[in-house]
PDB file of C-alpha atoms in Angstrom:
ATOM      1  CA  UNK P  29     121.307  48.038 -72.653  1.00 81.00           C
ATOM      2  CA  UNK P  30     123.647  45.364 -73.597  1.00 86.00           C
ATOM      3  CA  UNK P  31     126.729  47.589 -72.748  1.00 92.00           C
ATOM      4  CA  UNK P  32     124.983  48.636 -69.194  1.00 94.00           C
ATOM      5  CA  UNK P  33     124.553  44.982 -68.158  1.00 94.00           C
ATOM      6  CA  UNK P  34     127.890  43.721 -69.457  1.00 95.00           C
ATOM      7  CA  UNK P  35     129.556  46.629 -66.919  1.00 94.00           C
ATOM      8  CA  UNK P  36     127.517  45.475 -64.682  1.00 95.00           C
ATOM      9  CA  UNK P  37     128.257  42.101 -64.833  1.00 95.00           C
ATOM     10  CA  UNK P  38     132.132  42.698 -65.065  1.00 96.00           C
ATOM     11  CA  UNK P  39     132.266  45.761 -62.088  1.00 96.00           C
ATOM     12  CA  UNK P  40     130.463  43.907 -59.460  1.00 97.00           C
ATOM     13  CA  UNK P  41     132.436  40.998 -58.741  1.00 96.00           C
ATOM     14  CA  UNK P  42     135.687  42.256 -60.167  1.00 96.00           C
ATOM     15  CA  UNK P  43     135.807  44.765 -57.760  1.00 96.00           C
ATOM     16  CA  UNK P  44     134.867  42.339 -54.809  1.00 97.00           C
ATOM     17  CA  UNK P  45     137.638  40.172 -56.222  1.00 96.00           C
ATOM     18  CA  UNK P  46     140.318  43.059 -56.195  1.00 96.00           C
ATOM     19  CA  UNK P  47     139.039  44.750 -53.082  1.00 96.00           C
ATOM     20  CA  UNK P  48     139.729  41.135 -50.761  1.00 95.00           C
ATOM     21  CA  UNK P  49     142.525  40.706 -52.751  1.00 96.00           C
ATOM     22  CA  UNK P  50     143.828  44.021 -52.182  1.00 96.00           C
ATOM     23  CA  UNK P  51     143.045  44.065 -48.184  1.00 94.00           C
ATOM     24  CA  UNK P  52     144.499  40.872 -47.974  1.00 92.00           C
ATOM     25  CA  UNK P  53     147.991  41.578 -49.000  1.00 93.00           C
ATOM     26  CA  UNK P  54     147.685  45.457 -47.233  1.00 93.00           C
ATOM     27  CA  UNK P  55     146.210  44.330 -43.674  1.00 90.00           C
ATOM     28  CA  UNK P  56     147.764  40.132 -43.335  1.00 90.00           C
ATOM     29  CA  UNK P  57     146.555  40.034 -39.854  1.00 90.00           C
ATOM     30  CA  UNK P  58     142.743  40.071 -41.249  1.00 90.00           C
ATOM     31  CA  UNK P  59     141.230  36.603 -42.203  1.00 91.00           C
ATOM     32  CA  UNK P  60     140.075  36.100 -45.332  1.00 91.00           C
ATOM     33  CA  UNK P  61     136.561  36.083 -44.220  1.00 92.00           C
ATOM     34  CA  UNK P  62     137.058  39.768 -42.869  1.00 93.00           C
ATOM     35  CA  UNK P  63     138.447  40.738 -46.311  1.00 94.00           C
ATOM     36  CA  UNK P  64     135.326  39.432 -48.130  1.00 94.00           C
ATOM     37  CA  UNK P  65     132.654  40.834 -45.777  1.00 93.00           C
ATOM     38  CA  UNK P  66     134.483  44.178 -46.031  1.00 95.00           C
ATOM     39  CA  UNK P  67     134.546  44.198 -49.571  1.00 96.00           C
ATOM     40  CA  UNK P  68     130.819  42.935 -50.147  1.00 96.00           C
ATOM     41  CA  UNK P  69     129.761  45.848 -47.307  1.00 95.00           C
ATOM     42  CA  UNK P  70     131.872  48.082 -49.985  1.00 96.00           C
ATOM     43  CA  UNK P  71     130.322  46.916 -52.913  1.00 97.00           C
ATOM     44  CA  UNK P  72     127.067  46.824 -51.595  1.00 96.00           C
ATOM     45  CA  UNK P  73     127.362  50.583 -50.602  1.00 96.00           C
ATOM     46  CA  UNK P  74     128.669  51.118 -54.255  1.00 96.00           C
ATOM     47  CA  UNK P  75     125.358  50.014 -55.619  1.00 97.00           C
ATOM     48  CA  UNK P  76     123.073  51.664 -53.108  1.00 96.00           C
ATOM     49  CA  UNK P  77     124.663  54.996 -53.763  1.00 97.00           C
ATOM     50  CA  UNK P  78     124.384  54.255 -57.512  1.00 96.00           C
ATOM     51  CA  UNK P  79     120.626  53.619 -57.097  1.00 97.00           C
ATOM     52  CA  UNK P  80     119.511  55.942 -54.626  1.00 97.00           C
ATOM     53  CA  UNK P  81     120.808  58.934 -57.362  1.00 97.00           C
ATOM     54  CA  UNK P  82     119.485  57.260 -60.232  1.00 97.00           C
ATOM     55  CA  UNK P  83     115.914  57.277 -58.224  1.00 96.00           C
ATOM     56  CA  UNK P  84     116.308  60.366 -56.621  1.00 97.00           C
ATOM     57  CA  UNK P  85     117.150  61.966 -60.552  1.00 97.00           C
ATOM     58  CA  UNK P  86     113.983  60.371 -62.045  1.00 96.00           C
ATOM     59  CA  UNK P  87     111.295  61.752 -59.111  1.00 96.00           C
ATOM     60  CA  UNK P  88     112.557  65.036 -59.531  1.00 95.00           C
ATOM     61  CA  UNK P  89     112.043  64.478 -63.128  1.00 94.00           C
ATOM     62  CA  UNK P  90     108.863  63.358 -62.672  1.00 92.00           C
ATOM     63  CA  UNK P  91     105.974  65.967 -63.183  1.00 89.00           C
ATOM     64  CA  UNK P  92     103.482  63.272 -63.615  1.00 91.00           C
ATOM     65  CA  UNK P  93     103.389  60.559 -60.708  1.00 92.00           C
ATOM     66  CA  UNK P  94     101.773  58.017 -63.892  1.00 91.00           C
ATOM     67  CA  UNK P  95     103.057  59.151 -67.556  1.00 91.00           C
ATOM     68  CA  UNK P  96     106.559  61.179 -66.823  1.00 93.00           C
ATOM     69  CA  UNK P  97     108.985  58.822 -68.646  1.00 93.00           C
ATOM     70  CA  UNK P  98     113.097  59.304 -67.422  1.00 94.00           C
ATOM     71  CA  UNK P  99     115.668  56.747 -69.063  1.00 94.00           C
ATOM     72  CA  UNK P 100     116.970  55.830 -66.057  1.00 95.00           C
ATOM     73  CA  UNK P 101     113.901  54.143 -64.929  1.00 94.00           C
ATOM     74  CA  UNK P 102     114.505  51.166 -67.675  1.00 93.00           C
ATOM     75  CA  UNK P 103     118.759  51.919 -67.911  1.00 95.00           C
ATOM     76  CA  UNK P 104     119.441  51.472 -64.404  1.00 96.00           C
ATOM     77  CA  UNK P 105     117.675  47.906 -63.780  1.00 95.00           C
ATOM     78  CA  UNK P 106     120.632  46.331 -66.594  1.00 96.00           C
ATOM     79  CA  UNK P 107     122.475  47.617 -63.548  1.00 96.00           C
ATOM     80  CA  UNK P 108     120.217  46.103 -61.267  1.00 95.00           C
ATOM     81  CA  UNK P 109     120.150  42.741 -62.453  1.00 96.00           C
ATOM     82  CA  UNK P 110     124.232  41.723 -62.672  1.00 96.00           C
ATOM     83  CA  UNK P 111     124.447  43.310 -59.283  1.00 97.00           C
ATOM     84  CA  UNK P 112     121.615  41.069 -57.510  1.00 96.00           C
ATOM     85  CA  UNK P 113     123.481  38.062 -59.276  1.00 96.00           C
ATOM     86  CA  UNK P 114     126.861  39.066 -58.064  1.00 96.00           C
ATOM     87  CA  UNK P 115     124.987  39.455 -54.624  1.00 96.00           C
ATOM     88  CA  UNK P 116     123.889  36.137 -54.451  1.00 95.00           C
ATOM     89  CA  UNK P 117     127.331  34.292 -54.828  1.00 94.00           C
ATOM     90  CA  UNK P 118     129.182  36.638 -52.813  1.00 94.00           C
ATOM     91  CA  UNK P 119     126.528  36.085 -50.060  1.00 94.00           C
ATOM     92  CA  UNK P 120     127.160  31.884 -50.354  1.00 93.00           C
ATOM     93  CA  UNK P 121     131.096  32.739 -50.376  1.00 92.00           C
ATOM     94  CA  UNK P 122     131.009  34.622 -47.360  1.00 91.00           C
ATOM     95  CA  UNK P 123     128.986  31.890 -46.031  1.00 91.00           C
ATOM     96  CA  UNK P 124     131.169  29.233 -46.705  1.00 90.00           C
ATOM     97  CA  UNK P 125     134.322  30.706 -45.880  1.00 88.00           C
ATOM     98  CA  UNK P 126     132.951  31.206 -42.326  1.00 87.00           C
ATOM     99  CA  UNK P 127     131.472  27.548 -41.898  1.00 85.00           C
ATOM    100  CA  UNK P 128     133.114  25.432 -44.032  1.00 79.00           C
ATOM    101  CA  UNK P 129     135.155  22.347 -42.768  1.00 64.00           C
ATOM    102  CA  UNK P 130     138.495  21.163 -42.409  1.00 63.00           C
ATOM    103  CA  UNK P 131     138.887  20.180 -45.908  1.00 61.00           C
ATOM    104  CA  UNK P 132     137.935  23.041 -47.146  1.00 65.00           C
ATOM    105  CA  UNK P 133     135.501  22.190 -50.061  1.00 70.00           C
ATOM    106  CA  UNK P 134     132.201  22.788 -50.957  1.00 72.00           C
ATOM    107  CA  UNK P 135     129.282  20.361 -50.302  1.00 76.00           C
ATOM    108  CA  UNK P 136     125.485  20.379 -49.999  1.00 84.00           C
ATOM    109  CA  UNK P 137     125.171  20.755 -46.177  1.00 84.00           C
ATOM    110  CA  UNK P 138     126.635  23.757 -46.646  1.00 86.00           C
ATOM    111  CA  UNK P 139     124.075  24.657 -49.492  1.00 87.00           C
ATOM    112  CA  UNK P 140     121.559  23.822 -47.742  1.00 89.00           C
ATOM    113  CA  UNK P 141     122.398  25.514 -44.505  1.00 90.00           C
ATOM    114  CA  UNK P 142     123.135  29.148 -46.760  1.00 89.00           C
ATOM    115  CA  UNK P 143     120.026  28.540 -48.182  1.00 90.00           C
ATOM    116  CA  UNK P 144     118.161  28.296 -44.291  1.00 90.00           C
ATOM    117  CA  UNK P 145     120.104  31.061 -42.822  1.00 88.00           C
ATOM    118  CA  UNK P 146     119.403  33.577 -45.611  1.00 88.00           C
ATOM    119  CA  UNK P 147     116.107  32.620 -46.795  1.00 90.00           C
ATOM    120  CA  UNK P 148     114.742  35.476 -46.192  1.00 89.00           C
ATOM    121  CA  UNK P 149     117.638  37.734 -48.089  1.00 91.00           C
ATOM    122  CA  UNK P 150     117.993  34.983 -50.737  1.00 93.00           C
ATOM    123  CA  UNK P 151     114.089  35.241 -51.667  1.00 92.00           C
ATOM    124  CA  UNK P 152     114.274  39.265 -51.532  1.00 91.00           C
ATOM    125  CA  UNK P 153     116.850  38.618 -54.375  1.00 94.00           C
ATOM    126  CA  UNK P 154     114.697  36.284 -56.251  1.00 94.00           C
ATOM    127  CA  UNK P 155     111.571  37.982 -56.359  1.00 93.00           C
ATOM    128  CA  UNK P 156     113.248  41.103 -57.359  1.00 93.00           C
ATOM    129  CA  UNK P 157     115.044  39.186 -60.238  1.00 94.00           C
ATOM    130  CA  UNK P 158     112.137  36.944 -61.698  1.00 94.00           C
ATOM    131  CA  UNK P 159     109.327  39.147 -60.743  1.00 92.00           C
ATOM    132  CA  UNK P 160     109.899  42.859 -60.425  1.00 91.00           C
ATOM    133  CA  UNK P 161     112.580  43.122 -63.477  1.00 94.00           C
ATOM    134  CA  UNK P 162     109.968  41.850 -65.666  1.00 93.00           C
ATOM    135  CA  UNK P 163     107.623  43.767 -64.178  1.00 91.00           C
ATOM    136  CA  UNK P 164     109.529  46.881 -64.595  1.00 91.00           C
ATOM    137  CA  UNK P 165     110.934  46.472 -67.808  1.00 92.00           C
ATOM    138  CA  UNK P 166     108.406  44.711 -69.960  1.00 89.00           C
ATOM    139  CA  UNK P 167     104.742  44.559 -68.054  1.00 86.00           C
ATOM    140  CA  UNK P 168     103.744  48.533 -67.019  1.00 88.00           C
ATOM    141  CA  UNK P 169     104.577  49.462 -70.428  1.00 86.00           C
ATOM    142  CA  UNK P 170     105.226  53.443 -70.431  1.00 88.00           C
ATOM    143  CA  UNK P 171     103.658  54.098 -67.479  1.00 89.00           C
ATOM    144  CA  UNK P 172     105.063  54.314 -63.622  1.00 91.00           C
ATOM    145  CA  UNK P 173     108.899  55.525 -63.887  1.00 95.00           C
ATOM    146  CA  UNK P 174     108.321  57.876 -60.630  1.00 96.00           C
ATOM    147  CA  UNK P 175     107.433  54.867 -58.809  1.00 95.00           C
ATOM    148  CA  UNK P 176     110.151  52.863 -60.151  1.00 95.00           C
ATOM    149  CA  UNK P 177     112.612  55.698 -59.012  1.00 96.00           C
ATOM    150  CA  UNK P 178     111.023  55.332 -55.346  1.00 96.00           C
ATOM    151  CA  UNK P 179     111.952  52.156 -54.950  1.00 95.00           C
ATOM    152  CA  UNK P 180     115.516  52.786 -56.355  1.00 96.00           C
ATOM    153  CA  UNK P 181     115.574  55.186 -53.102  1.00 96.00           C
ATOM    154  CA  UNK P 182     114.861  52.298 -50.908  1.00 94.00           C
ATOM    155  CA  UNK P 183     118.737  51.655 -51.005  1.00 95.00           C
ATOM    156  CA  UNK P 184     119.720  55.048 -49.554  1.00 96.00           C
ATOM    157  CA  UNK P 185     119.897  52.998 -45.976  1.00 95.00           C
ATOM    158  CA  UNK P 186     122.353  50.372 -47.106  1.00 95.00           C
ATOM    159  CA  UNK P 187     125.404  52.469 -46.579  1.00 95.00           C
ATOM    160  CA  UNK P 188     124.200  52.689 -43.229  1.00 95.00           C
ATOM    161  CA  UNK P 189     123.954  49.564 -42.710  1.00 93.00           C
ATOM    162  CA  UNK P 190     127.381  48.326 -44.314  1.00 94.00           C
ATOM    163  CA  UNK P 191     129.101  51.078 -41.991  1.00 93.00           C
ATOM    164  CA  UNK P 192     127.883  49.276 -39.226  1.00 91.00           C
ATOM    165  CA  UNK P 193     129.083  45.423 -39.995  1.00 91.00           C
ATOM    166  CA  UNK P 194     132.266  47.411 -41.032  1.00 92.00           C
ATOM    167  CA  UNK P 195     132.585  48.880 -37.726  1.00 92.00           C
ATOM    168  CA  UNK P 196     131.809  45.413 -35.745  1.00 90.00           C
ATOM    169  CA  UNK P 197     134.579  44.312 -37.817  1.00 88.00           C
ATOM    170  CA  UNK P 198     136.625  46.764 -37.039  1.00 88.00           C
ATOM    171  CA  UNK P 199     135.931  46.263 -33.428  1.00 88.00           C
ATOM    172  CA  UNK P 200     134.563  49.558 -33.058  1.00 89.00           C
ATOM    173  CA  UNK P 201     130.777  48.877 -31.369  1.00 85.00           C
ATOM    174  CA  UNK P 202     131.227  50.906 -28.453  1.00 86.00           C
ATOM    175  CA  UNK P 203     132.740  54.303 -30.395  1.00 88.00           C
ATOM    176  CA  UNK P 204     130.307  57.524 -30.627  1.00 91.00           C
ATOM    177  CA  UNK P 205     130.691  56.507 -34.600  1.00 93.00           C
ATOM    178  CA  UNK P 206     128.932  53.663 -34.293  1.00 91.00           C
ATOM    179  CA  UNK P 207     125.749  54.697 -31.972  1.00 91.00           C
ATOM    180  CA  UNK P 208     125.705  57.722 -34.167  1.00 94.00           C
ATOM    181  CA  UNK P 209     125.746  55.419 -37.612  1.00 93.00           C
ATOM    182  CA  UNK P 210     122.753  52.879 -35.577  1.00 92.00           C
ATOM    183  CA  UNK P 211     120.482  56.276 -35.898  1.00 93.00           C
ATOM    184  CA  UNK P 212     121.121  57.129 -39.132  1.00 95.00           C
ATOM    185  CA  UNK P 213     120.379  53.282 -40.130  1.00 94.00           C
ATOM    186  CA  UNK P 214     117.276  53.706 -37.997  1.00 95.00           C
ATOM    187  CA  UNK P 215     116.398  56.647 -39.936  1.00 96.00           C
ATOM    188  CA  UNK P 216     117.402  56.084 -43.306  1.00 96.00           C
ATOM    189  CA  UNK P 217     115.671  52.786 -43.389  1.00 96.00           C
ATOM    190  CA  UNK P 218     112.539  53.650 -41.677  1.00 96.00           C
ATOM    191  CA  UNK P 219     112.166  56.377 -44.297  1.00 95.00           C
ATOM    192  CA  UNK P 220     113.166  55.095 -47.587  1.00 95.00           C
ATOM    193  CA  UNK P 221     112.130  51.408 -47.023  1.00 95.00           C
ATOM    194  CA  UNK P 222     108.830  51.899 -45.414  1.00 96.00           C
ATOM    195  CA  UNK P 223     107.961  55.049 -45.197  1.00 96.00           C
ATOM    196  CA  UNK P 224     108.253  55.473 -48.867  1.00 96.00           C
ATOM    197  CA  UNK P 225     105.256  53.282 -49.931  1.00 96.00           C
ATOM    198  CA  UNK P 226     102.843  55.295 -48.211  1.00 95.00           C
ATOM    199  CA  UNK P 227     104.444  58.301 -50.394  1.00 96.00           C
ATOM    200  CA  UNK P 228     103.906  56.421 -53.534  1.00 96.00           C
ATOM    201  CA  UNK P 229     100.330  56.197 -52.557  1.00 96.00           C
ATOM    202  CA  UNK P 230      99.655  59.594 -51.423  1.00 96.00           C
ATOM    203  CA  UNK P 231     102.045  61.205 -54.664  1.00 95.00           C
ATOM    204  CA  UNK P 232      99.005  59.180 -56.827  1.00 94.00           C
ATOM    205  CA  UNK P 233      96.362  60.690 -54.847  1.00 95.00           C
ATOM    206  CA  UNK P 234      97.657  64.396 -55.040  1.00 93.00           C
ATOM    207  CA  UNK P 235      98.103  63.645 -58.834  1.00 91.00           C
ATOM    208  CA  UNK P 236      94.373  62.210 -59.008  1.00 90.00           C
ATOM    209  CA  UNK P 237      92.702  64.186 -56.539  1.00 91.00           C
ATOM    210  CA  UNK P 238      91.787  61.705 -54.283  1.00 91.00           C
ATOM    211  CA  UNK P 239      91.832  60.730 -51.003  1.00 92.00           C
ATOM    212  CA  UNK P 240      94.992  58.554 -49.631  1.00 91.00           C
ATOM    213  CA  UNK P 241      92.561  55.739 -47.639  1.00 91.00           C
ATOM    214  CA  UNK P 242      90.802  55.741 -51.328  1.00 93.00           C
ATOM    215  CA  UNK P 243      94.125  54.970 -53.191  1.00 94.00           C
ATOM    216  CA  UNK P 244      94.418  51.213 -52.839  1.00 93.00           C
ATOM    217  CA  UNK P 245      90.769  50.941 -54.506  1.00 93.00           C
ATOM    218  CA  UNK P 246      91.559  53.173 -57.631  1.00 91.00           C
ATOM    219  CA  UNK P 247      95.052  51.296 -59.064  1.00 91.00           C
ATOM    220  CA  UNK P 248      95.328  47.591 -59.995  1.00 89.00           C
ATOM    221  CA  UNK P 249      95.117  45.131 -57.359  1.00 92.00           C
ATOM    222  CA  UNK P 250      98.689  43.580 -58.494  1.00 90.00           C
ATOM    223  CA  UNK P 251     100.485  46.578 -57.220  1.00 91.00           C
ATOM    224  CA  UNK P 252      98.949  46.603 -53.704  1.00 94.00           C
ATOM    225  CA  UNK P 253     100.014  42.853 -53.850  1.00 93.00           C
ATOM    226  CA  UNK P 254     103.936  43.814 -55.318  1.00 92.00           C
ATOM    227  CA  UNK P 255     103.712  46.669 -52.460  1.00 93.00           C
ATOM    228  CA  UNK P 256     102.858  44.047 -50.019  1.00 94.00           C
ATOM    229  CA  UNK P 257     105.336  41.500 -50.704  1.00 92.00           C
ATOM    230  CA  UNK P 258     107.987  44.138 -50.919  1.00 92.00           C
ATOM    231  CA  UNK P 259     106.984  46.077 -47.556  1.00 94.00           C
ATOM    232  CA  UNK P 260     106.833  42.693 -44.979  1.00 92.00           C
ATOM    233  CA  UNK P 261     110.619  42.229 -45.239  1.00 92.00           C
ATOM    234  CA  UNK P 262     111.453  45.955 -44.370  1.00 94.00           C
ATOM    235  CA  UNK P 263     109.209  45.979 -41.878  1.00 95.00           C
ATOM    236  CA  UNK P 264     110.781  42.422 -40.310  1.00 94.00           C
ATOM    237  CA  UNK P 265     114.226  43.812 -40.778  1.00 93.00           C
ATOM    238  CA  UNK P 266     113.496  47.555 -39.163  1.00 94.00           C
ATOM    239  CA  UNK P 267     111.796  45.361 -36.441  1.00 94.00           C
ATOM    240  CA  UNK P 268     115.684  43.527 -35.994  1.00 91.00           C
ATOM    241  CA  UNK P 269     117.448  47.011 -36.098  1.00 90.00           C
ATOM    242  CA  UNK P 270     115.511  48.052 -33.363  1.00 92.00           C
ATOM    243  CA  UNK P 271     116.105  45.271 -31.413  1.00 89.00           C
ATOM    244  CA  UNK P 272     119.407  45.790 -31.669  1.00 85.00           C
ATOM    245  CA  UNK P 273     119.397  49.040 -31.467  1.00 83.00           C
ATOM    246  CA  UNK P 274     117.542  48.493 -27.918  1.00 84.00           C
ATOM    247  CA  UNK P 275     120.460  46.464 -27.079  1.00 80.00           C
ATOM    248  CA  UNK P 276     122.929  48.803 -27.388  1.00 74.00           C
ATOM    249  CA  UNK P 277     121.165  51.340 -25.654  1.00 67.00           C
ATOM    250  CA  UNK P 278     120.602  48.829 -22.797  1.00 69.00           C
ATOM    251  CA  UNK P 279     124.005  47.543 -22.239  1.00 56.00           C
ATOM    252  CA  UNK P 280     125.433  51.454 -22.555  1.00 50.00           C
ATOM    253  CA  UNK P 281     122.943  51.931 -19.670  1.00 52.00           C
ATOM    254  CA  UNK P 282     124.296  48.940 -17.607  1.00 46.00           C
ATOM    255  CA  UNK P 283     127.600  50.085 -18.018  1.00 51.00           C
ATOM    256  CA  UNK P 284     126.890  53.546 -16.237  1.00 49.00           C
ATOM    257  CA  UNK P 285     124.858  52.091 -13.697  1.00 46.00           C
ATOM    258  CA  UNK P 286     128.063  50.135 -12.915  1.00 43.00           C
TER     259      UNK P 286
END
């Protein structure tokens, strides 16, 4: 435990360090805010990879939806936990590198302002560190690894999404790669971020012989509440990816109409 969380805590933002530092001195002409967004897009793919195995190992281990146990299920969250850290002050760095001021220092406007424009990301982080690691690793007890796996597969979309800031930073928007890339985000994240809750349901009923609409009544009303709270964001994000995705779509139409 103690060794998973110290790699953790060392890999994460070492590798963010080295991987600016490194596509600063190969590729001078990018800024140093290009160097850190690739790198957290890189890192951030790292992780989802890491976690969309690691839950993709333990339901497949999983004969029981309720009392299969898998060591991952507990292992992995040491990894969890540095990485969300990490996350959260290479989000502010980004931030401030792209909006801070002539003097080039840190102050609390600037706070403040990360703290409005990423609320939403920001509190995703919290609750997930405060609420859901406890949760996972203390509160259920030995019950509910398969579930815990499912959620680790809610990170198979973030590739898909990193590709595609990597590509607008590459300047590559209007390439066959990136329309192809908007699908698979489309896709991936429709699937593993929302449409997996309704499989966690329906995996309980099959395993207790009920029906799905009878689910939510027969496991403890904190769960439908976790479910909830974790299910609103995806659903506010997808909602952005297909606006943008609509976007795209419409201004590849305008350009063939002129």
């Amino acid at each position: 435990m103690l060794l998973t969380l110290a790699c953790g805590s060392l890999f994460f933002p070492g590798f963010f360090v080295l991987c600016a530092w490194g596509l600063h001195r190969a590729l001078p002409q990018w800024t140093v805010i290009d160097c850190l967004t690739f790198s957290n897009r890189l890192v951030s793919s790292i992780q989802a990879v890491l976690a969309s195995v690691s839950g993709l190992t333990i339901i497949w281990s999983c004969e029981d939806v309720v009392t299969c146990r898998h060591w991952l299920a507990r292992e992995y969250i040491w990894v969890l936990i540095p990485y969300m850290t990490y996350d959260l002050g290479a989000m502010y760095i980004c931030y401030w590198y792209r909006n801070r001021g002539e003097d080039k220092k840190h102050s609390l406007a600037i706070f403040r302002n990360f703290l409005k424009h990423d609320r939403l990301m920001l509190m995703h982080h919290v609750f997930i560190l405060i609420v859901l690691v406890p949760i996972a690793q203390v509160l259920r007890g030995e019950r509910g690894d398969f579930f815990v796996g499912c959620i680790f597969t809610a990170e198979f979309s973030t590739p898909f999404v990193s590709l595609g800031r990597i590509l607008i930073l590459l300047k590559k928007q209007r390439t066959f790669v990136y329309k192809l890339n908007g699908v698979l985000t489309l896709g991936t994240f429709f699937t593993c971020r929302i449409l997996v809750f309704p499989f966690m349901y329906w995996s309980y009923s099959q395993e207790k012989e009920l029906s799905l609409l009878r689910t939510p009544f027969h496991i403890p009303f904190l769960c439908n509440v976790i479910n909830a709270l974790l299910i609103a964001p995806q659903l506010y994000w997808f909602a952005l990816l297909c606006k943008k995705a609509a976007q795209m779509f419409d201004t590849s139409q305008a350009k063939k109409k002129s």
